[in-house]
Amino acid sequence: MTTDNTIIKVSGLKKSFGSLEVLKGIDTEIKKGEVVVVIGPSGSGKSTFLRCLNRLEEPTEGTIEFDGVDITDKKVNINKHREKMGMVFQQFNLFNNHTILKNITLAPVKLGKMKKEEANQKAVELLERVGLADKANAYPSQLSGGQKQRVAIVRALAMNPEVMLFDEPTSALDPEMVGEVLEVMKELAQSGMTMVVVTHEMGFAKEVGSRVIFMDEGVIMEENNPQDFFANPKHPRLKEFLSKVLI
Amino acid sequence: MDKLNAFFSSIATWFVELKDEFVFCFIDGDRWKWLVDGLFVTLQITLYSVLLGIAIGVIIAIVRSTHDNNISTIRNSFGRAVLKFLNAVAKVYLTVIRGTPVVVQLMLMYYVILVSTDSKILVASLAFGINSGAYVAEIVRSGIMSIDKGQFEAGRSLGLSYTQTMIKIIIPQAFKNVLPTLANEFIVLLKETSVSGYVALEDITKAGDLIRSRTYSAFMPLIAVALIYLVLVVFFTKLVSILERRLRNSDH
């Protein structure tokens, strides 16, 4: 069992694609209200790790406890747990065949979380919060990248999740649009949302993160609070990595 | 001047002959009714087999793409066995149907499989529907595969089930993408039903052929049949392009 304020507990997580072992044993705990930022070079397994948390990738070995339930168990209905884990993708992945409003309300209504009117009202409120209320009836193709990503965040929030997972949310954006998305994420963090963020934005990690994890070669090489993480990196691989990225 | 007169009068004669032939072929003995009845039969068979073809095609496409995308991640061993079995059945169906001529399938259906049935329309609709289903299946499958994987993952990450994601997000986009190809398949199907005469079903082609054999005049009835097909195809093409424009409103 996990202690009360632990929301996700990962034990011995391994993932292989064929003969390629991408995750070689990950152990970590994420507490309620924490903003965990995962950084690392390409191919280090950080996105795979994140996608294992809601089983978009099936773990090869190990367990993931979410709210005290082992969601890697065969008998678990993963859909029920995914309702409580919002996810934001690098490529936004808004539903191209639906309007912005429908993108946001589709899942809550379909899954019986809210009545249609209630969901519409909540969607408009959330859109107002991210400054996109006027886009409710537009289609995704009419929005800029930054707008799409803010809608994607709202879509995940509309399910009232307990955790938000971000998979490189700003990597596909024009530099000008990175700020508006990070701002929304920052507000979200300040409101107390538990977040796991895979990113290359070191500034965000420093400013908003409550813990930073450095992954490389399929393992967690180092984790620490942002101040010590960036000021006193211990592992030589992390020192090398930080020396190469602009902060 | 005489030559010109002779030329005009020969044209006039030609038109008169044409008119006589028209009357002889279609008006005498009310033979135009054969064409109308035949047209009705053709449209009926086409409609039924289009509906059947879509139903079979979508199901087979879902089985095939579900198998190809997910067989490695399904952990329930019974579910995996069922899916493997269904996929094998689908593959056999596709191979057999696409590997044999539709006329042969139609005759097998009439003379071997459904010997006891009276309704030739039913026989033809089943034969053409089952045949078309194989082509529709591959068209729809290519549509499903053309949708970015992220659309699917976004649906699943919100807690929607596989089926809900397919119905609400993937299939509508796939359908839009393959609409032109699908329309092409229906045009082919409409014209393919012209072999219905092989099982003594009087569709529009057969009706034209009957008039030809009765009147010993080939030109008039066959041209009429060809024109009717042409008008039908042009009409359906127009309908589809209207539908395409309607569906396109989500991308600007």
PDB file of C-alpha atoms in Angstrom, chain A:
ATOM      1  CA  MET A   1       0.000   0.000   0.000  1.00  0.00           C
ATOM      2  CA  THR A   2       1.027   3.548  -0.561  1.00  0.00           C
ATOM      3  CA  THR A   3       0.883   6.406   1.874  1.00  0.00           C
ATOM      4  CA  ASP A   4      -2.016   8.812   1.723  1.00  0.00           C
ATOM      5  CA  ASN A   5      -0.611  11.567  -0.390  1.00  0.00           C
ATOM      6  CA  THR A   6       1.122   9.348  -2.957  1.00  0.00           C
ATOM      7  CA  ILE A   7      -0.958   9.303  -6.105  1.00  0.00           C
ATOM      8  CA  ILE A   8       1.274   7.332  -8.478  1.00  0.00           C
ATOM      9  CA  LYS A   9       3.777   4.707  -7.441  1.00  0.00           C
ATOM     10  CA  VAL A  10       5.975   3.137 -10.103  1.00  0.00           C
ATOM     11  CA  SER A  11       7.935  -0.007  -9.210  1.00  0.00           C
ATOM     12  CA  GLY A  12      10.436  -1.855 -11.383  1.00  0.00           C
ATOM     13  CA  LEU A  13       8.921  -0.512 -14.599  1.00  0.00           C
ATOM     14  CA  LYS A  14      10.463  -1.998 -17.740  1.00  0.00           C
ATOM     15  CA  LYS A  15       9.433  -1.609 -21.354  1.00  0.00           C
ATOM     16  CA  SER A  16      10.866  -3.266 -24.448  1.00  0.00           C
ATOM     17  CA  PHE A  17      10.013  -2.780 -28.088  1.00  0.00           C
ATOM     18  CA  GLY A  18      11.072  -6.088 -29.599  1.00  0.00           C
ATOM     19  CA  SER A  19      14.663  -6.593 -28.584  1.00  0.00           C
ATOM     20  CA  LEU A  20      15.169  -2.915 -27.731  1.00  0.00           C
ATOM     21  CA  GLU A  21      14.847  -2.257 -24.017  1.00  0.00           C
ATOM     22  CA  VAL A  22      13.720   1.341 -23.635  1.00  0.00           C
ATOM     23  CA  LEU A  23      12.970   1.393 -19.913  1.00  0.00           C
ATOM     24  CA  LYS A  24      15.306  -0.637 -17.742  1.00  0.00           C
ATOM     25  CA  GLY A  25      13.680  -0.436 -14.354  1.00  0.00           C
ATOM     26  CA  ILE A  26      12.066   2.770 -13.116  1.00  0.00           C
ATOM     27  CA  ASP A  27      11.069   3.310  -9.487  1.00  0.00           C
ATOM     28  CA  THR A  28       9.507   6.535  -8.350  1.00  0.00           C
ATOM     29  CA  GLU A  29       6.593   8.005  -6.447  1.00  0.00           C
ATOM     30  CA  ILE A  30       4.541  11.019  -7.342  1.00  0.00           C
ATOM     31  CA  LYS A  31       2.733  12.854  -4.574  1.00  0.00           C
ATOM     32  CA  LYS A  32      -0.459  14.856  -4.767  1.00  0.00           C
ATOM     33  CA  GLY A  33       0.142  18.437  -5.850  1.00  0.00           C
ATOM     34  CA  GLU A  34       3.654  17.720  -7.074  1.00  0.00           C
ATOM     35  CA  VAL A  35       4.873  19.053 -10.405  1.00  0.00           C
ATOM     36  CA  VAL A  36       7.392  16.488 -11.601  1.00  0.00           C
ATOM     37  CA  VAL A  37       9.416  17.567 -14.616  1.00  0.00           C
ATOM     38  CA  VAL A  38      11.171  14.838 -16.591  1.00  0.00           C
ATOM     39  CA  ILE A  39      14.098  15.880 -18.753  1.00  0.00           C
ATOM     40  CA  GLY A  40      16.711  13.986 -20.720  1.00  0.00           C
ATOM     41  CA  PRO A  41      18.148  13.509 -24.189  1.00  0.00           C
ATOM     42  CA  SER A  42      16.123  12.092 -27.084  1.00  0.00           C
ATOM     43  CA  GLY A  43      15.748   8.341 -26.866  1.00  0.00           C
ATOM     44  CA  SER A  44      16.259   8.323 -23.108  1.00  0.00           C
ATOM     45  CA  GLY A  45      12.834   6.773 -22.571  1.00  0.00           C
ATOM     46  CA  LYS A  46      11.139   9.776 -20.948  1.00  0.00           C
ATOM     47  CA  SER A  47       8.126   9.827 -23.274  1.00  0.00           C
ATOM     48  CA  THR A  48       7.778   6.051 -23.042  1.00  0.00           C
ATOM     49  CA  PHE A  49       7.834   6.369 -19.249  1.00  0.00           C
ATOM     50  CA  LEU A  50       5.052   8.961 -19.346  1.00  0.00           C
ATOM     51  CA  ARG A  51       2.971   6.904 -21.786  1.00  0.00           C
ATOM     52  CA  CYS A  52       3.308   3.853 -19.550  1.00  0.00           C
ATOM     53  CA  LEU A  53       1.673   5.790 -16.705  1.00  0.00           C
ATOM     54  CA  ASN A  54      -1.736   5.662 -18.433  1.00  0.00           C
ATOM     55  CA  ARG A  55      -0.850   2.498 -20.330  1.00  0.00           C
ATOM     56  CA  LEU A  56      -0.846   4.021 -23.782  1.00  0.00           C
ATOM     57  CA  GLU A  57       2.262   1.846 -23.843  1.00  0.00           C
ATOM     58  CA  GLU A  58       1.871  -1.516 -22.154  1.00  0.00           C
ATOM     59  CA  PRO A  59       4.663  -2.013 -19.597  1.00  0.00           C
ATOM     60  CA  THR A  60       6.667  -5.184 -20.160  1.00  0.00           C
ATOM     61  CA  GLU A  61       7.412  -5.605 -16.448  1.00  0.00           C
ATOM     62  CA  GLY A  62       6.780  -3.847 -13.162  1.00  0.00           C
ATOM     63  CA  THR A  63       3.747  -2.233 -11.559  1.00  0.00           C
ATOM     64  CA  ILE A  64       2.104   1.186 -11.579  1.00  0.00           C
ATOM     65  CA  GLU A  65      -0.164   2.030  -8.669  1.00  0.00           C
ATOM     66  CA  PHE A  66      -2.602   4.855  -9.229  1.00  0.00           C
ATOM     67  CA  ASP A  67      -4.728   5.876  -6.252  1.00  0.00           C
ATOM     68  CA  GLY A  68      -3.640   2.644  -4.575  1.00  0.00           C
ATOM     69  CA  VAL A  69      -4.777   0.422  -7.464  1.00  0.00           C
ATOM     70  CA  ASP A  70      -2.281  -1.518  -9.550  1.00  0.00           C
ATOM     71  CA  ILE A  71      -3.367  -0.471 -13.044  1.00  0.00           C
ATOM     72  CA  THR A  72      -1.015  -2.953 -14.728  1.00  0.00           C
ATOM     73  CA  ASP A  73      -3.273  -5.714 -13.356  1.00  0.00           C
ATOM     74  CA  LYS A  74      -5.027  -7.625 -16.160  1.00  0.00           C
ATOM     75  CA  LYS A  75      -8.418  -7.343 -14.484  1.00  0.00           C
ATOM     76  CA  VAL A  76      -8.334  -3.561 -14.184  1.00  0.00           C
ATOM     77  CA  ASN A  77     -10.581  -1.567 -16.529  1.00  0.00           C
ATOM     78  CA  ILE A  78      -7.990   0.953 -17.680  1.00  0.00           C
ATOM     79  CA  ASN A  79     -10.621   3.275 -19.182  1.00  0.00           C
ATOM     80  CA  LYS A  80     -11.960   4.073 -15.703  1.00  0.00           C
ATOM     81  CA  HIS A  81      -8.517   5.121 -14.515  1.00  0.00           C
ATOM     82  CA  ARG A  82      -7.674   7.058 -17.645  1.00  0.00           C
ATOM     83  CA  GLU A  83     -10.677   9.267 -16.907  1.00  0.00           C
ATOM     84  CA  LYS A  84      -8.694  10.557 -13.943  1.00  0.00           C
ATOM     85  CA  MET A  85      -5.417  11.026 -15.821  1.00  0.00           C
ATOM     86  CA  GLY A  86      -5.488  13.834 -18.358  1.00  0.00           C
ATOM     87  CA  MET A  87      -2.929  13.733 -21.132  1.00  0.00           C
ATOM     88  CA  VAL A  88      -1.543  16.448 -23.396  1.00  0.00           C
ATOM     89  CA  PHE A  89       0.404  15.418 -26.488  1.00  0.00           C
ATOM     90  CA  GLN A  90       3.234  16.964 -28.434  1.00  0.00           C
ATOM     91  CA  GLN A  91       1.098  16.988 -31.605  1.00  0.00           C
ATOM     92  CA  PHE A  92      -2.059  18.284 -29.792  1.00  0.00           C
ATOM     93  CA  ASN A  93      -4.216  15.527 -31.320  1.00  0.00           C
ATOM     94  CA  LEU A  94      -7.438  17.500 -31.255  1.00  0.00           C
ATOM     95  CA  PHE A  95     -10.255  15.588 -32.940  1.00  0.00           C
ATOM     96  CA  ASN A  96     -10.245  17.043 -36.454  1.00  0.00           C
ATOM     97  CA  ASN A  97     -13.839  16.088 -37.174  1.00  0.00           C
ATOM     98  CA  HIS A  98     -15.312  17.972 -34.215  1.00  0.00           C
ATOM     99  CA  THR A  99     -15.595  21.611 -33.194  1.00  0.00           C
ATOM    100  CA  ILE A 100     -13.536  22.903 -30.279  1.00  0.00           C
ATOM    101  CA  LEU A 101     -16.571  22.734 -27.992  1.00  0.00           C
ATOM    102  CA  LYS A 102     -17.308  19.155 -29.022  1.00  0.00           C
ATOM    103  CA  ASN A 103     -13.641  18.228 -28.581  1.00  0.00           C
ATOM    104  CA  ILE A 104     -13.935  19.282 -24.965  1.00  0.00           C
ATOM    105  CA  THR A 105     -17.390  17.911 -24.156  1.00  0.00           C
ATOM    106  CA  LEU A 106     -17.282  14.651 -26.115  1.00  0.00           C
ATOM    107  CA  ALA A 107     -15.635  12.475 -23.473  1.00  0.00           C
ATOM    108  CA  PRO A 108     -17.373  13.863 -20.331  1.00  0.00           C
ATOM    109  CA  VAL A 109     -20.803  13.514 -21.968  1.00  0.00           C
ATOM    110  CA  LYS A 110     -20.131  10.166 -23.639  1.00  0.00           C
ATOM    111  CA  LEU A 111     -18.779   8.698 -20.418  1.00  0.00           C
ATOM    112  CA  GLY A 112     -21.699   9.964 -18.375  1.00  0.00           C
ATOM    113  CA  LYS A 113     -19.662  12.364 -16.247  1.00  0.00           C
ATOM    114  CA  MET A 114     -21.844  15.353 -17.086  1.00  0.00           C
ATOM    115  CA  LYS A 115     -25.041  16.289 -18.837  1.00  0.00           C
ATOM    116  CA  LYS A 116     -24.593  18.012 -22.162  1.00  0.00           C
ATOM    117  CA  GLU A 117     -25.584  21.496 -20.945  1.00  0.00           C
ATOM    118  CA  GLU A 118     -23.376  21.205 -17.896  1.00  0.00           C
ATOM    119  CA  ALA A 119     -20.431  20.063 -20.017  1.00  0.00           C
ATOM    120  CA  ASN A 120     -20.976  22.919 -22.489  1.00  0.00           C
ATOM    121  CA  GLN A 121     -21.043  25.421 -19.654  1.00  0.00           C
ATOM    122  CA  LYS A 122     -17.890  24.026 -18.099  1.00  0.00           C
ATOM    123  CA  ALA A 123     -16.157  23.952 -21.494  1.00  0.00           C
ATOM    124  CA  VAL A 124     -16.942  27.632 -22.062  1.00  0.00           C
ATOM    125  CA  GLU A 125     -15.674  28.514 -18.576  1.00  0.00           C
ATOM    126  CA  LEU A 126     -12.428  26.640 -19.173  1.00  0.00           C
ATOM    127  CA  LEU A 127     -12.034  28.207 -22.615  1.00  0.00           C
ATOM    128  CA  GLU A 128     -12.464  31.627 -21.034  1.00  0.00           C
ATOM    129  CA  ARG A 129      -9.717  30.786 -18.563  1.00  0.00           C
ATOM    130  CA  VAL A 130      -7.281  30.151 -21.415  1.00  0.00           C
ATOM    131  CA  GLY A 131      -8.599  33.080 -23.461  1.00  0.00           C
ATOM    132  CA  LEU A 132     -10.223  31.085 -26.247  1.00  0.00           C
ATOM    133  CA  ALA A 133     -13.947  31.448 -25.563  1.00  0.00           C
ATOM    134  CA  ASP A 134     -14.502  32.887 -29.049  1.00  0.00           C
ATOM    135  CA  LYS A 135     -13.151  29.702 -30.669  1.00  0.00           C
ATOM    136  CA  ALA A 136     -15.818  27.364 -29.282  1.00  0.00           C
ATOM    137  CA  ASN A 137     -17.432  26.771 -32.656  1.00  0.00           C
ATOM    138  CA  ALA A 138     -14.268  26.711 -34.740  1.00  0.00           C
ATOM    139  CA  TYR A 139     -12.634  23.542 -36.015  1.00  0.00           C
ATOM    140  CA  PRO A 140      -9.090  22.558 -34.961  1.00  0.00           C
ATOM    141  CA  SER A 141      -7.716  23.324 -38.424  1.00  0.00           C
ATOM    142  CA  GLN A 142      -8.643  26.977 -37.914  1.00  0.00           C
ATOM    143  CA  LEU A 143      -6.454  27.367 -34.808  1.00  0.00           C
ATOM    144  CA  SER A 144      -2.758  28.114 -34.391  1.00  0.00           C
ATOM    145  CA  GLY A 145      -0.491  25.598 -32.687  1.00  0.00           C
ATOM    146  CA  GLY A 146      -0.506  27.443 -29.387  1.00  0.00           C
ATOM    147  CA  GLN A 147      -4.296  27.735 -29.433  1.00  0.00           C
ATOM    148  CA  LYS A 148      -4.634  24.042 -30.237  1.00  0.00           C
ATOM    149  CA  GLN A 149      -2.436  23.087 -27.333  1.00  0.00           C
ATOM    150  CA  ARG A 150      -4.388  25.292 -24.923  1.00  0.00           C
ATOM    151  CA  VAL A 151      -7.583  23.619 -26.133  1.00  0.00           C
ATOM    152  CA  ALA A 152      -5.931  20.216 -25.654  1.00  0.00           C
ATOM    153  CA  ILE A 153      -5.178  21.158 -22.044  1.00  0.00           C
ATOM    154  CA  VAL A 154      -8.769  22.284 -21.552  1.00  0.00           C
ATOM    155  CA  ARG A 155     -10.043  19.050 -23.098  1.00  0.00           C
ATOM    156  CA  ALA A 156      -8.064  17.024 -20.574  1.00  0.00           C
ATOM    157  CA  LEU A 157      -9.167  19.282 -17.693  1.00  0.00           C
ATOM    158  CA  ALA A 158     -12.846  18.906 -18.594  1.00  0.00           C
ATOM    159  CA  MET A 159     -12.715  15.355 -17.246  1.00  0.00           C
ATOM    160  CA  ASN A 160     -11.710  16.700 -13.789  1.00  0.00           C
ATOM    161  CA  PRO A 161      -8.536  14.622 -13.699  1.00  0.00           C
ATOM    162  CA  GLU A 162      -6.438  14.023 -10.595  1.00  0.00           C
ATOM    163  CA  VAL A 163      -3.206  14.029 -12.561  1.00  0.00           C
ATOM    164  CA  MET A 164      -2.158  15.725 -15.786  1.00  0.00           C
ATOM    165  CA  LEU A 165       0.475  14.130 -18.000  1.00  0.00           C
ATOM    166  CA  PHE A 166       2.275  16.377 -20.503  1.00  0.00           C
ATOM    167  CA  ASP A 167       4.295  14.792 -23.299  1.00  0.00           C
ATOM    168  CA  GLU A 168       6.606  17.520 -24.645  1.00  0.00           C
ATOM    169  CA  PRO A 169       3.682  19.972 -24.920  1.00  0.00           C
ATOM    170  CA  THR A 170       5.708  22.807 -26.425  1.00  0.00           C
ATOM    171  CA  SER A 171       8.072  20.923 -28.731  1.00  0.00           C
ATOM    172  CA  ALA A 172       5.907  21.239 -31.834  1.00  0.00           C
ATOM    173  CA  LEU A 173       5.164  24.936 -31.346  1.00  0.00           C
ATOM    174  CA  ASP A 174       6.551  28.028 -32.997  1.00  0.00           C
ATOM    175  CA  PRO A 175       8.845  29.794 -30.525  1.00  0.00           C
ATOM    176  CA  GLU A 176       6.344  32.660 -30.216  1.00  0.00           C
ATOM    177  CA  MET A 177       3.634  30.333 -29.002  1.00  0.00           C
ATOM    178  CA  VAL A 178       5.591  28.457 -26.371  1.00  0.00           C
ATOM    179  CA  GLY A 179       4.991  31.180 -23.792  1.00  0.00           C
ATOM    180  CA  GLU A 180       1.197  31.143 -23.929  1.00  0.00           C
ATOM    181  CA  VAL A 181       1.115  27.361 -23.350  1.00  0.00           C
ATOM    182  CA  LEU A 182       3.659  27.432 -20.537  1.00  0.00           C
ATOM    183  CA  GLU A 183       1.644  30.208 -18.902  1.00  0.00           C
ATOM    184  CA  VAL A 184      -1.458  28.006 -18.824  1.00  0.00           C
ATOM    185  CA  MET A 185       0.577  25.139 -17.408  1.00  0.00           C
ATOM    186  CA  LYS A 186       2.046  27.395 -14.764  1.00  0.00           C
ATOM    187  CA  GLU A 187      -1.386  28.556 -13.652  1.00  0.00           C
ATOM    188  CA  LEU A 188      -2.481  24.965 -13.515  1.00  0.00           C
ATOM    189  CA  ALA A 189       0.475  24.052 -11.318  1.00  0.00           C
ATOM    190  CA  GLN A 190      -0.271  26.975  -9.014  1.00  0.00           C
ATOM    191  CA  SER A 191      -3.869  25.792  -8.655  1.00  0.00           C
ATOM    192  CA  GLY A 192      -2.520  22.630  -7.053  1.00  0.00           C
ATOM    193  CA  MET A 193      -2.839  20.169  -9.930  1.00  0.00           C
ATOM    194  CA  THR A 194      -0.555  17.149  -9.828  1.00  0.00           C
ATOM    195  CA  MET A 195       1.490  17.197 -13.009  1.00  0.00           C
ATOM    196  CA  VAL A 196       4.082  15.048 -14.735  1.00  0.00           C
ATOM    197  CA  VAL A 197       5.744  17.034 -17.495  1.00  0.00           C
ATOM    198  CA  VAL A 198       8.182  15.678 -20.069  1.00  0.00           C
ATOM    199  CA  THR A 199       9.824  18.719 -21.594  1.00  0.00           C
ATOM    200  CA  HIS A 200      12.918  20.441 -22.883  1.00  0.00           C
ATOM    201  CA  GLU A 201      11.914  23.737 -21.272  1.00  0.00           C
ATOM    202  CA  MET A 202      14.553  24.095 -18.555  1.00  0.00           C
ATOM    203  CA  GLY A 203      13.124  27.447 -17.507  1.00  0.00           C
ATOM    204  CA  PHE A 204       9.783  25.836 -16.765  1.00  0.00           C
ATOM    205  CA  ALA A 205      11.481  23.034 -14.825  1.00  0.00           C
ATOM    206  CA  LYS A 206      13.355  25.570 -12.714  1.00  0.00           C
ATOM    207  CA  GLU A 207      10.478  27.919 -12.075  1.00  0.00           C
ATOM    208  CA  VAL A 208       7.447  25.653 -11.762  1.00  0.00           C
ATOM    209  CA  GLY A 209       8.773  22.181 -11.007  1.00  0.00           C
ATOM    210  CA  SER A 210       8.734  20.810  -7.499  1.00  0.00           C
ATOM    211  CA  ARG A 211      11.016  17.967  -8.528  1.00  0.00           C
ATOM    212  CA  VAL A 212      13.130  17.348 -11.599  1.00  0.00           C
ATOM    213  CA  ILE A 213      13.964  13.883 -12.906  1.00  0.00           C
ATOM    214  CA  PHE A 214      16.830  13.289 -15.305  1.00  0.00           C
ATOM    215  CA  MET A 215      16.431  10.185 -17.437  1.00  0.00           C
ATOM    216  CA  ASP A 216      18.970   8.616 -19.745  1.00  0.00           C
ATOM    217  CA  GLU A 217      19.391   5.149 -21.233  1.00  0.00           C
ATOM    218  CA  GLY A 218      16.133   3.957 -19.766  1.00  0.00           C
ATOM    219  CA  VAL A 219      16.820   4.732 -16.114  1.00  0.00           C
ATOM    220  CA  ILE A 220      16.374   7.649 -13.733  1.00  0.00           C
ATOM    221  CA  MET A 221      19.915   8.915 -13.341  1.00  0.00           C
ATOM    222  CA  GLU A 222      19.223  11.711 -10.957  1.00  0.00           C
ATOM    223  CA  GLU A 223      16.288  13.445  -9.285  1.00  0.00           C
ATOM    224  CA  ASN A 224      16.226  16.427  -7.029  1.00  0.00           C
ATOM    225  CA  ASN A 225      14.481  19.697  -6.266  1.00  0.00           C
ATOM    226  CA  PRO A 226      15.031  22.222  -9.075  1.00  0.00           C
ATOM    227  CA  GLN A 227      17.473  24.458  -7.166  1.00  0.00           C
ATOM    228  CA  ASP A 228      19.918  21.682  -6.331  1.00  0.00           C
ATOM    229  CA  PHE A 229      19.260  19.837  -9.567  1.00  0.00           C
ATOM    230  CA  PHE A 230      20.460  22.718 -11.711  1.00  0.00           C
ATOM    231  CA  ALA A 231      23.008  24.188  -9.287  1.00  0.00           C
ATOM    232  CA  ASN A 232      24.665  20.970  -8.124  1.00  0.00           C
ATOM    233  CA  PRO A 233      24.228  18.183 -10.645  1.00  0.00           C
ATOM    234  CA  LYS A 234      26.019  15.075  -9.347  1.00  0.00           C
ATOM    235  CA  HIS A 235      25.946  12.522 -12.127  1.00  0.00           C
ATOM    236  CA  PRO A 236      28.567  13.214 -14.819  1.00  0.00           C
ATOM    237  CA  ARG A 237      26.016  12.455 -17.556  1.00  0.00           C
ATOM    238  CA  LEU A 238      23.681  15.119 -16.157  1.00  0.00           C
ATOM    239  CA  LYS A 239      26.535  17.630 -15.896  1.00  0.00           C
ATOM    240  CA  GLU A 240      27.347  16.980 -19.524  1.00  0.00           C
ATOM    241  CA  PHE A 241      23.667  17.275 -20.524  1.00  0.00           C
ATOM    242  CA  LEU A 242      23.139  20.543 -18.661  1.00  0.00           C
ATOM    243  CA  SER A 243      26.318  22.002 -20.109  1.00  0.00           C
ATOM    244  CA  LYS A 244      24.921  21.429 -23.591  1.00  0.00           C
ATOM    245  CA  VAL A 245      21.417  22.820 -23.155  1.00  0.00           C
ATOM    246  CA  LEU A 246      20.787  26.536 -22.924  1.00  0.00           C
ATOM    247  CA  ILE A 247      19.104  27.570 -19.756  1.00  0.00           C
TER     248      ILE A 247
END
